[in-house]
CSV table of C-alpha atoms in Angstrom, one decimal:
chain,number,residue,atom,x,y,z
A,1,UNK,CA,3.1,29.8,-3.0
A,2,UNK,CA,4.6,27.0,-1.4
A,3,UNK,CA,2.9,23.5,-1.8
A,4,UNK,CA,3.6,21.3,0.6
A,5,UNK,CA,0.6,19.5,0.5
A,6,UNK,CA,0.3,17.2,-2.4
A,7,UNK,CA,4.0,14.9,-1.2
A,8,UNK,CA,5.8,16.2,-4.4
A,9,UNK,CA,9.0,16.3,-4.8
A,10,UNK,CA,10.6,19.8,-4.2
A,11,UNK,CA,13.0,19.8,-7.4
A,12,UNK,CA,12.7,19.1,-11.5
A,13,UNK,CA,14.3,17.2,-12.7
A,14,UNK,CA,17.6,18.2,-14.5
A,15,UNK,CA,17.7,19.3,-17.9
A,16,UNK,CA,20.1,17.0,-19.1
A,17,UNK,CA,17.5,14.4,-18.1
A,18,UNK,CA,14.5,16.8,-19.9
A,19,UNK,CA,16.9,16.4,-23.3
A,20,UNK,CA,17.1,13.2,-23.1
A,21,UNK,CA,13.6,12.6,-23.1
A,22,UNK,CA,13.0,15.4,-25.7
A,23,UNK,CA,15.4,14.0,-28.1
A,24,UNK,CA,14.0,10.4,-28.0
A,25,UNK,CA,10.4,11.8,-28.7
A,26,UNK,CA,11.7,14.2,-31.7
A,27,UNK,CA,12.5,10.6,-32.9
A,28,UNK,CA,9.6,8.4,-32.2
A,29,UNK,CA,6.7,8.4,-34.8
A,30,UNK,CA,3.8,10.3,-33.5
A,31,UNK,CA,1.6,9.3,-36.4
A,32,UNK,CA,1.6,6.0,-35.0
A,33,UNK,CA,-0.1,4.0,-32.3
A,34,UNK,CA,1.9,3.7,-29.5
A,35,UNK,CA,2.7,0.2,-28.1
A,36,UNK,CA,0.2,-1.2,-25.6
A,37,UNK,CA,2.9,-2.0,-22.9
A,38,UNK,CA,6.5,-1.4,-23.8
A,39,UNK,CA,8.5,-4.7,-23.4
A,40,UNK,CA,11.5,-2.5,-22.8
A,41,UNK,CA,10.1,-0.4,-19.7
A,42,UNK,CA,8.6,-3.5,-18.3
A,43,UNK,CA,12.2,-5.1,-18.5
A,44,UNK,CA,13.6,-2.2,-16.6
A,45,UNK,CA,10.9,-2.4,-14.0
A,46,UNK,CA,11.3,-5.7,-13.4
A,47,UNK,CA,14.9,-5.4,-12.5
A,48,UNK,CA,14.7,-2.4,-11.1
A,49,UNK,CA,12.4,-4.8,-8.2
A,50,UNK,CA,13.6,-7.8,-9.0
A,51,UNK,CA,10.8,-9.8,-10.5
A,52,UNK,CA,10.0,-11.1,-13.5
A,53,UNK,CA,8.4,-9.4,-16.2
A,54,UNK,CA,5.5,-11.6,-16.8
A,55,UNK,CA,4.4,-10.1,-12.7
A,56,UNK,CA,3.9,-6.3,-13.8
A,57,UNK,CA,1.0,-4.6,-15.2
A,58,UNK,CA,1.3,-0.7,-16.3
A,59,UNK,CA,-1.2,1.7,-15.3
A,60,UNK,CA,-2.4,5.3,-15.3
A,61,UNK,CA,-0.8,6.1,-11.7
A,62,UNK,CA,-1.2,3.9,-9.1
A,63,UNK,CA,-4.6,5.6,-8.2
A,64,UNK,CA,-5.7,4.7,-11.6
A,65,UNK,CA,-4.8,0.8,-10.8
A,66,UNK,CA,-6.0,1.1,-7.2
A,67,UNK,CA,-9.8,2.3,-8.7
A,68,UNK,CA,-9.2,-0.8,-11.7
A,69,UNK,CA,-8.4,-3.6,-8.8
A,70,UNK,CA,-10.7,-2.6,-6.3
A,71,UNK,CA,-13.5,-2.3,-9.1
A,72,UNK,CA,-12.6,-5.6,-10.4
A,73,UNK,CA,-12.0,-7.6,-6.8
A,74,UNK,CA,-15.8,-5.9,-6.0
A,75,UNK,CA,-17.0,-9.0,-8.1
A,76,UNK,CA,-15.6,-11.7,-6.4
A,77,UNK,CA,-15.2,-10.3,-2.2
A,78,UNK,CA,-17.7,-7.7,-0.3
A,79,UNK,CA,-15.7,-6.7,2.3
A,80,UNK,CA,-12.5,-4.5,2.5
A,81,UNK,CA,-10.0,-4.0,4.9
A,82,UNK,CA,-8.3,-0.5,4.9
A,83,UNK,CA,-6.1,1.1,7.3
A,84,UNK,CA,-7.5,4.1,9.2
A,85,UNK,CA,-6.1,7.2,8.8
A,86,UNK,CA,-4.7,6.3,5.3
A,87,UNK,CA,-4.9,7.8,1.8
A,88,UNK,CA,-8.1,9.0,0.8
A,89,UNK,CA,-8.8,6.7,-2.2
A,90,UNK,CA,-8.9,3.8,0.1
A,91,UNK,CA,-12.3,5.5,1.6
A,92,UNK,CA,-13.9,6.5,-1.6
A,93,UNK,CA,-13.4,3.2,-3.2
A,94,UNK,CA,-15.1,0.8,-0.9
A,95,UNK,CA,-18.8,3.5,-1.6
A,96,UNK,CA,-18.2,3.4,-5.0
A,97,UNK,CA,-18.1,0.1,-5.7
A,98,UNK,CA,-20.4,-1.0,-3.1
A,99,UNK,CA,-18.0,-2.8,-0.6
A,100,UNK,CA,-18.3,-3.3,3.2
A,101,UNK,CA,-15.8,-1.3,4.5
A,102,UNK,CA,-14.1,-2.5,7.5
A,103,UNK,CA,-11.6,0.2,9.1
A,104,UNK,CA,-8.3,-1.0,10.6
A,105,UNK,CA,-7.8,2.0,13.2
A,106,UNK,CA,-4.4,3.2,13.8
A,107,UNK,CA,-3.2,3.5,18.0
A,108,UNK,CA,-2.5,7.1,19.6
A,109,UNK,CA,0.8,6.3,18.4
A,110,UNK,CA,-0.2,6.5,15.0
A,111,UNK,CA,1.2,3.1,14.7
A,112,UNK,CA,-0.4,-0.1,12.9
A,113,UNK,CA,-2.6,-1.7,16.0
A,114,UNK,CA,-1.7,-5.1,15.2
A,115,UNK,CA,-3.7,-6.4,18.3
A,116,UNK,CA,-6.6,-5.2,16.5
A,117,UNK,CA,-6.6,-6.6,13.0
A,118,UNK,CA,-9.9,-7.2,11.9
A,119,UNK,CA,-9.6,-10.8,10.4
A,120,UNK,CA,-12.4,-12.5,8.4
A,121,UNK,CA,-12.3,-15.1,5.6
A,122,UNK,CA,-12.8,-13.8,1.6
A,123,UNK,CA,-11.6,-10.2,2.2
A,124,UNK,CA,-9.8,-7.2,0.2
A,125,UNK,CA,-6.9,-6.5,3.0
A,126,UNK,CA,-5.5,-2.9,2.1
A,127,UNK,CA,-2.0,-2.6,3.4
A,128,UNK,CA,0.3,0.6,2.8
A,129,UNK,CA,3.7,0.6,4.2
A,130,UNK,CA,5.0,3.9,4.5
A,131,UNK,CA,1.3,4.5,5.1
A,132,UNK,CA,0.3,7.9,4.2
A,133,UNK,CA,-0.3,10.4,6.1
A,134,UNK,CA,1.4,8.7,9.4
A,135,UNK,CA,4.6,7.6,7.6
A,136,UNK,CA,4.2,4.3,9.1
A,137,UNK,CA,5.8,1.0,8.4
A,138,UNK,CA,4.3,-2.5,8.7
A,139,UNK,CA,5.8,-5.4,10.5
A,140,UNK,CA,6.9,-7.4,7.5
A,141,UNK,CA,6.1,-10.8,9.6
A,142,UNK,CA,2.5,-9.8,10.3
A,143,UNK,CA,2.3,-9.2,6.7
A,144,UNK,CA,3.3,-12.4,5.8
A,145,UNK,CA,1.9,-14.7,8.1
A,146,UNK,CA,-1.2,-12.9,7.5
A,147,UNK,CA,-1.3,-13.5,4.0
A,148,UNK,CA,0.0,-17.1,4.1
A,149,UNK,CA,-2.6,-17.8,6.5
A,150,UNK,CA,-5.8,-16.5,4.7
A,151,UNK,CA,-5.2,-17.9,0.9
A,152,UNK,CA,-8.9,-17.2,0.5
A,153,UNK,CA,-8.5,-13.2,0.4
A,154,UNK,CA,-6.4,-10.6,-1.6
A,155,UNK,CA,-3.9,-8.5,-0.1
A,156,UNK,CA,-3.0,-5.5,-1.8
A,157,UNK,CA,0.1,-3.3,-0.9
A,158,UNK,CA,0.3,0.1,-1.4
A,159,UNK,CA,4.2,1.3,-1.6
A,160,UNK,CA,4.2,4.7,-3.0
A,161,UNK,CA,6.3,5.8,-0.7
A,162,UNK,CA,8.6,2.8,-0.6
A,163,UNK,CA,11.6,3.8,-2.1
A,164,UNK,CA,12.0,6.6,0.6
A,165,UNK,CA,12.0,3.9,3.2
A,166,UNK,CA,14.3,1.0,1.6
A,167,UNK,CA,11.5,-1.1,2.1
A,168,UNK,CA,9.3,-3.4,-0.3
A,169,UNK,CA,7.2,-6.8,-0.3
A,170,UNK,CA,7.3,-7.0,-4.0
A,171,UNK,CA,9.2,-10.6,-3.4
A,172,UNK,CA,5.7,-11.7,-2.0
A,173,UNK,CA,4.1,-11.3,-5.4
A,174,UNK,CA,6.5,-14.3,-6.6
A,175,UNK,CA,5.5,-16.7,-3.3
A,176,UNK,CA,2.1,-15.9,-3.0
A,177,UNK,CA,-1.2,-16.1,-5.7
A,178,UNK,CA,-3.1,-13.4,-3.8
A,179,UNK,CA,-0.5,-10.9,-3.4
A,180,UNK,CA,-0.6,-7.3,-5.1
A,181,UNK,CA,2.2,-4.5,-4.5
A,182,UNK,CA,1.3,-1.1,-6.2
A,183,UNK,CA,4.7,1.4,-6.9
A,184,UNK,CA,4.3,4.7,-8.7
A,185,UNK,CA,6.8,7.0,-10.8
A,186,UNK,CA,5.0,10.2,-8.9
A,187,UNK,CA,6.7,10.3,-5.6
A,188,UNK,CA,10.5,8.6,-5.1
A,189,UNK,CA,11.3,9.3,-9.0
A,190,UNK,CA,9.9,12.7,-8.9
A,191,UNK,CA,7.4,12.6,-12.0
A,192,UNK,CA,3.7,13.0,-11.2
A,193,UNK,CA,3.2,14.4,-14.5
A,194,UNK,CA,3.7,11.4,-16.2
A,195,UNK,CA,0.9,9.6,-14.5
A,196,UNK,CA,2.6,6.2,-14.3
A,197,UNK,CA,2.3,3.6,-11.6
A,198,UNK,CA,2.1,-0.2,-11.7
A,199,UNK,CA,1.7,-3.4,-10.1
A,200,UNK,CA,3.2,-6.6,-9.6
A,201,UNK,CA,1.1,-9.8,-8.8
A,202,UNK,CA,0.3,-13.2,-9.9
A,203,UNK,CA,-0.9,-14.3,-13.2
A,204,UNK,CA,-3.9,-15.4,-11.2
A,205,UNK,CA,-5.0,-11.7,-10.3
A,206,UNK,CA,-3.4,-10.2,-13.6
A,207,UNK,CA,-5.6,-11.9,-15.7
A,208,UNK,CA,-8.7,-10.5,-14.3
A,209,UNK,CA,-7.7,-7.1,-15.3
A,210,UNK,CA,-6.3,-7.9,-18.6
A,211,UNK,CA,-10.0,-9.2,-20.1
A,212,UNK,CA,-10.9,-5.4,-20.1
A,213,UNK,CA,-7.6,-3.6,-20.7
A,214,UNK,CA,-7.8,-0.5,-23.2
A,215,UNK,CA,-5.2,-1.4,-25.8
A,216,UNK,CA,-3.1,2.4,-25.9
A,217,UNK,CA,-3.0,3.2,-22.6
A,218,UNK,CA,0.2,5.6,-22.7
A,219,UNK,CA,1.4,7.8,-25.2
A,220,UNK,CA,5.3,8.3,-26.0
A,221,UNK,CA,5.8,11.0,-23.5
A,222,UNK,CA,5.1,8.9,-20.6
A,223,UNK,CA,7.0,5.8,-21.6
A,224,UNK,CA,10.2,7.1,-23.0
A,225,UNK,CA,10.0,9.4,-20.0
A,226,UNK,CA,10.1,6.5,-17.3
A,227,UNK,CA,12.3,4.4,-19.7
A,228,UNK,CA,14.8,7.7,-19.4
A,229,UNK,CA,14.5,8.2,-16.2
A,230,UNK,CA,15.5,4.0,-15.1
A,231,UNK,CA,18.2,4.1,-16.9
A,232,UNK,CA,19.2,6.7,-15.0
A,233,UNK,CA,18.0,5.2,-11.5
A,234,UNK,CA,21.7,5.2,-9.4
A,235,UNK,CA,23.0,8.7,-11.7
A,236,UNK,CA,20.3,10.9,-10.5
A,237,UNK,CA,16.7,9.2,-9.2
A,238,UNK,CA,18.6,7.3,-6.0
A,239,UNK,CA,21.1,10.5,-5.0
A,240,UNK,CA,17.8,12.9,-5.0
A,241,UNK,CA,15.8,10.2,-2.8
A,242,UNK,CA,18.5,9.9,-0.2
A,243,UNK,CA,18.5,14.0,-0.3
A,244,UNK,CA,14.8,13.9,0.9
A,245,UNK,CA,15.5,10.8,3.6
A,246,UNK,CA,18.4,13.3,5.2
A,247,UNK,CA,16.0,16.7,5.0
A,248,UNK,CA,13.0,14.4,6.5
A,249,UNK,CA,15.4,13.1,8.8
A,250,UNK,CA,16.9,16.4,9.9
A,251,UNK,CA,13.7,18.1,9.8
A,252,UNK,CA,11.9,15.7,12.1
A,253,UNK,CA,14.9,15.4,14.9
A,254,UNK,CA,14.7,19.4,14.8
A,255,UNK,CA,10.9,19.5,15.8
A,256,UNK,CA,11.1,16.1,18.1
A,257,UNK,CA,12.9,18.2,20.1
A,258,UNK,CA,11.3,21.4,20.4
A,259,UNK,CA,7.7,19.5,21.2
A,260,UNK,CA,9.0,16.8,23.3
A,261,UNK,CA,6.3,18.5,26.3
A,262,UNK,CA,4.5,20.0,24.0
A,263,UNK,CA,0.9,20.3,22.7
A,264,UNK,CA,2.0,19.7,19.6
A,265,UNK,CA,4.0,16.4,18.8
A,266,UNK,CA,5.3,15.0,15.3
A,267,UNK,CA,5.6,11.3,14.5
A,268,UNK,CA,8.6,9.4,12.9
A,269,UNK,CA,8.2,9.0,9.1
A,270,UNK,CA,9.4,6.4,6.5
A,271,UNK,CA,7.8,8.7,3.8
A,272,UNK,CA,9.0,12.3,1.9
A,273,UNK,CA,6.8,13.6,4.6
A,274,UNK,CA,6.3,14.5,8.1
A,275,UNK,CA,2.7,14.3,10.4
A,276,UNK,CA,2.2,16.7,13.0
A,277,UNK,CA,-0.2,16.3,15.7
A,278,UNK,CA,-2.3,19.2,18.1
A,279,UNK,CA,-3.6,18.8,21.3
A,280,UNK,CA,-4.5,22.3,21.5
A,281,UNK,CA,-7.0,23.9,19.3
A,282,UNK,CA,-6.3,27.1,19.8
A,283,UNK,CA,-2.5,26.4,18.3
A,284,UNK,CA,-3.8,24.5,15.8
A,285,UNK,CA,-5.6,27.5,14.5
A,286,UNK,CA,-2.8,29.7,15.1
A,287,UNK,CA,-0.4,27.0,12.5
A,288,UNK,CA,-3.1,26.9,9.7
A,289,UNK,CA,-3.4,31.0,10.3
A,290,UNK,CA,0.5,31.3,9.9
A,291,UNK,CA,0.9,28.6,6.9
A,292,UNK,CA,-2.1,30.7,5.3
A,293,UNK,CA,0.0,33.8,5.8
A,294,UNK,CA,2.9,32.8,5.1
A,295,UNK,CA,1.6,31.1,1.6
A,296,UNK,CA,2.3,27.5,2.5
A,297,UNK,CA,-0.1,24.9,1.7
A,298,UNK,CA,-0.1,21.7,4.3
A,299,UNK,CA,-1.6,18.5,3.7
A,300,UNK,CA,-5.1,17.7,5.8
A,301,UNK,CA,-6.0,14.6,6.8
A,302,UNK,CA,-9.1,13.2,5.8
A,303,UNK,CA,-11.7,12.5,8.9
A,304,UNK,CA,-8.9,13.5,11.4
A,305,UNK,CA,-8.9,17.4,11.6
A,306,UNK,CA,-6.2,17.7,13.8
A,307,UNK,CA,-3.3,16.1,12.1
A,308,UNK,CA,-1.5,17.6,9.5
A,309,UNK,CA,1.1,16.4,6.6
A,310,UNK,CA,3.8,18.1,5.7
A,311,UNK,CA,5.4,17.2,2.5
A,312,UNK,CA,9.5,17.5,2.8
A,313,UNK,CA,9.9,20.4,0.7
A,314,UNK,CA,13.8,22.7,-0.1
A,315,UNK,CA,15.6,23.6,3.1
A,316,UNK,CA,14.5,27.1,2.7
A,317,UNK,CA,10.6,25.4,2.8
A,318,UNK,CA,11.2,23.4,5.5
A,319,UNK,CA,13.1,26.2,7.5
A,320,UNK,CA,10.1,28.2,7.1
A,321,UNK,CA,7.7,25.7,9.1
A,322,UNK,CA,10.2,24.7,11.3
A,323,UNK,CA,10.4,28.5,12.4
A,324,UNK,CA,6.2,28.4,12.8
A,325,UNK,CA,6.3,25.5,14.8
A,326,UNK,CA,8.7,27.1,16.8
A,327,UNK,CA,6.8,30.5,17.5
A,328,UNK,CA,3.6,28.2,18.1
A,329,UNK,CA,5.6,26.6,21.1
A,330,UNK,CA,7.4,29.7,22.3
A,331,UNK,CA,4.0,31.3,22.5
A,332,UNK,CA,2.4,28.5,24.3
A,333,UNK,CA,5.2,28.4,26.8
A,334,UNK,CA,4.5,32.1,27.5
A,335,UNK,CA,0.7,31.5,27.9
A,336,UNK,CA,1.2,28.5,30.3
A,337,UNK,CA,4.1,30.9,32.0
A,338,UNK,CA,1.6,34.0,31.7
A,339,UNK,CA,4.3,36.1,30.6
């Protein structure tokens, strides 16, 4: 099987990397506690974004903060702000915790409709730049005048998918008191097992989530693996992220072409992944029927049944879609040509 769906990354890590962490645990005490936040990860967070330490809270992926800020900021605002398509969480959250849920609509471009931003006063704004599924970025002005405009609502950042696009707000956390950028270990670094993410934000907002915080949140697995794994950042993490940014790139100028006229059209990403888009139904049940046979599992989009993500998976993976995508069109040239 070939999983393309879930915006993994396609390798393991190496095994010298695996040793290291396997070493430092045959080490650590395991009859013990472990440390409620380690001061030493937090220190190589920090830098690694260049903010202080006192800005970053640890959590159990960044779903796992997302669900604990969302819950929390449901006390104090009503309405949220998500964009629309974006990922799923930011649809369940708003009906579990009771919110009015306002939906910031992406344009037929699958671009951020900035001409449409539904402003009000005492909001939860949800941005995510690479937004997934479209890959999108945000204009880093209308971010910012937005936020220093409306010091009456939260604004919380989603970058999962930052590192893949060079781009991040976390400076914003340090100007602004109502300012929260989310990051997680499970994309760029390559380690959704370890079910780490965090935050960065304001004393302000951290201390509403601190009243209630369990005290051993992580066991010794997870921190010396993320500890191992920044220490190693420029070695290994950065080489294998600009190995993805050249695949996605490569892989998206290869199907731009082919669909340029096409009923079928694929959008420019800033993530590990790529969306493509039907027009025709009848090829869009021919892709899911050749994925299907050919064991590859695609990403659907929640609400928006014709668009499809496609995580950036090993050359011989992305080969393998490139060469459906190209029988889709051959065919449909053939039926518009009835050949």
């Amino acid at each position: 099987m070939i999983f393309l769906d879930k915006n993994e990354f396609p390798t393991d890590l190496p095994k010298s990397i695996k040793e290291e962490v396997i070493n430092e645990l045959l080490i650590s005490d395991w009859n013990r506690y472990p440390v409620a936040e380690s001061q030493e990860l937090i220190a190589l967070i920090a830098q690694l974004n260049s903010v202080p330490t006192n800005s970053l809270m640890l959590g159990n992926g960044s779903s796992g903060l997302i669900m604990r800020f969302l819950g929390k900021l449901s006390k104090h605002y009503n309405r949220i702000v998500t964009p629309n398509p974006s990922f799923e969480l930011f649809d369940i959250c708003p009906k579990l915790f009771g919110l009015n849920h306002i939906t910031w609509d992406f344009n037929n471009e699958l671009d951020y409709d900035y001409t449409g931003f539904p402003r009000a006063k005492n909001s939860i704004y949800v941005f995510c730049t690479p937004n997934n599924p479209t890959g999108t970025l945000i204009d880093p002005i209308f971010v910012e005048t937005e936020i220093a405009n409306d010091p009456s609502s939260v604004f919380l950042i989603d970058e999962a998918y930052a590192e893949f696009a060079n781009d991040s707000y976390a400076h914003l956390t340090q100007k602004y008191n109502n300012v929260i950028v989310l990051k997680t270990f499970s994309k760029a670094l390559g380690v959704a097992s370890i079910r780490l993410g965090y935050a960065m934000c304001s004393d302000t907002i951290k201390n509403l989530l601190k009243k209630d915080d369990l005290p051993f949140k992580f066991t010794p697995f997870t921190i010396i693996s993320a500890k191992v794994l920044l220490n190693n950042f420029e070695k290994v993490i950065q080489p294998r992220i600009e190995k993805i940014i050249e695949a996605r790139e490569k892989m998206f100028h290869t199907l731009n072409e082919m669909l340029l006229e096409g009923d079928v059209r694929v959008s420019k990403s800033y993530g590990n992944f790529i969306p493509i888009r039907f027009y025709n139904e009848n090829l869009k049940n021919e892709f899911i029927k050749r994925c299907t046979d050919s064991k590859i599992l695609i990403g659907k989009v929640r609400n928006f049944p014709n668009i499809f993500r496609i995580t950036i998976g090993l050359e011989e993976e992305n080969t393998k879609i490139i060469q459906i995508v190209e029988d889709l069109v051959l065919k449909s040239i053939c039926i518009g040509n009835e050949v």
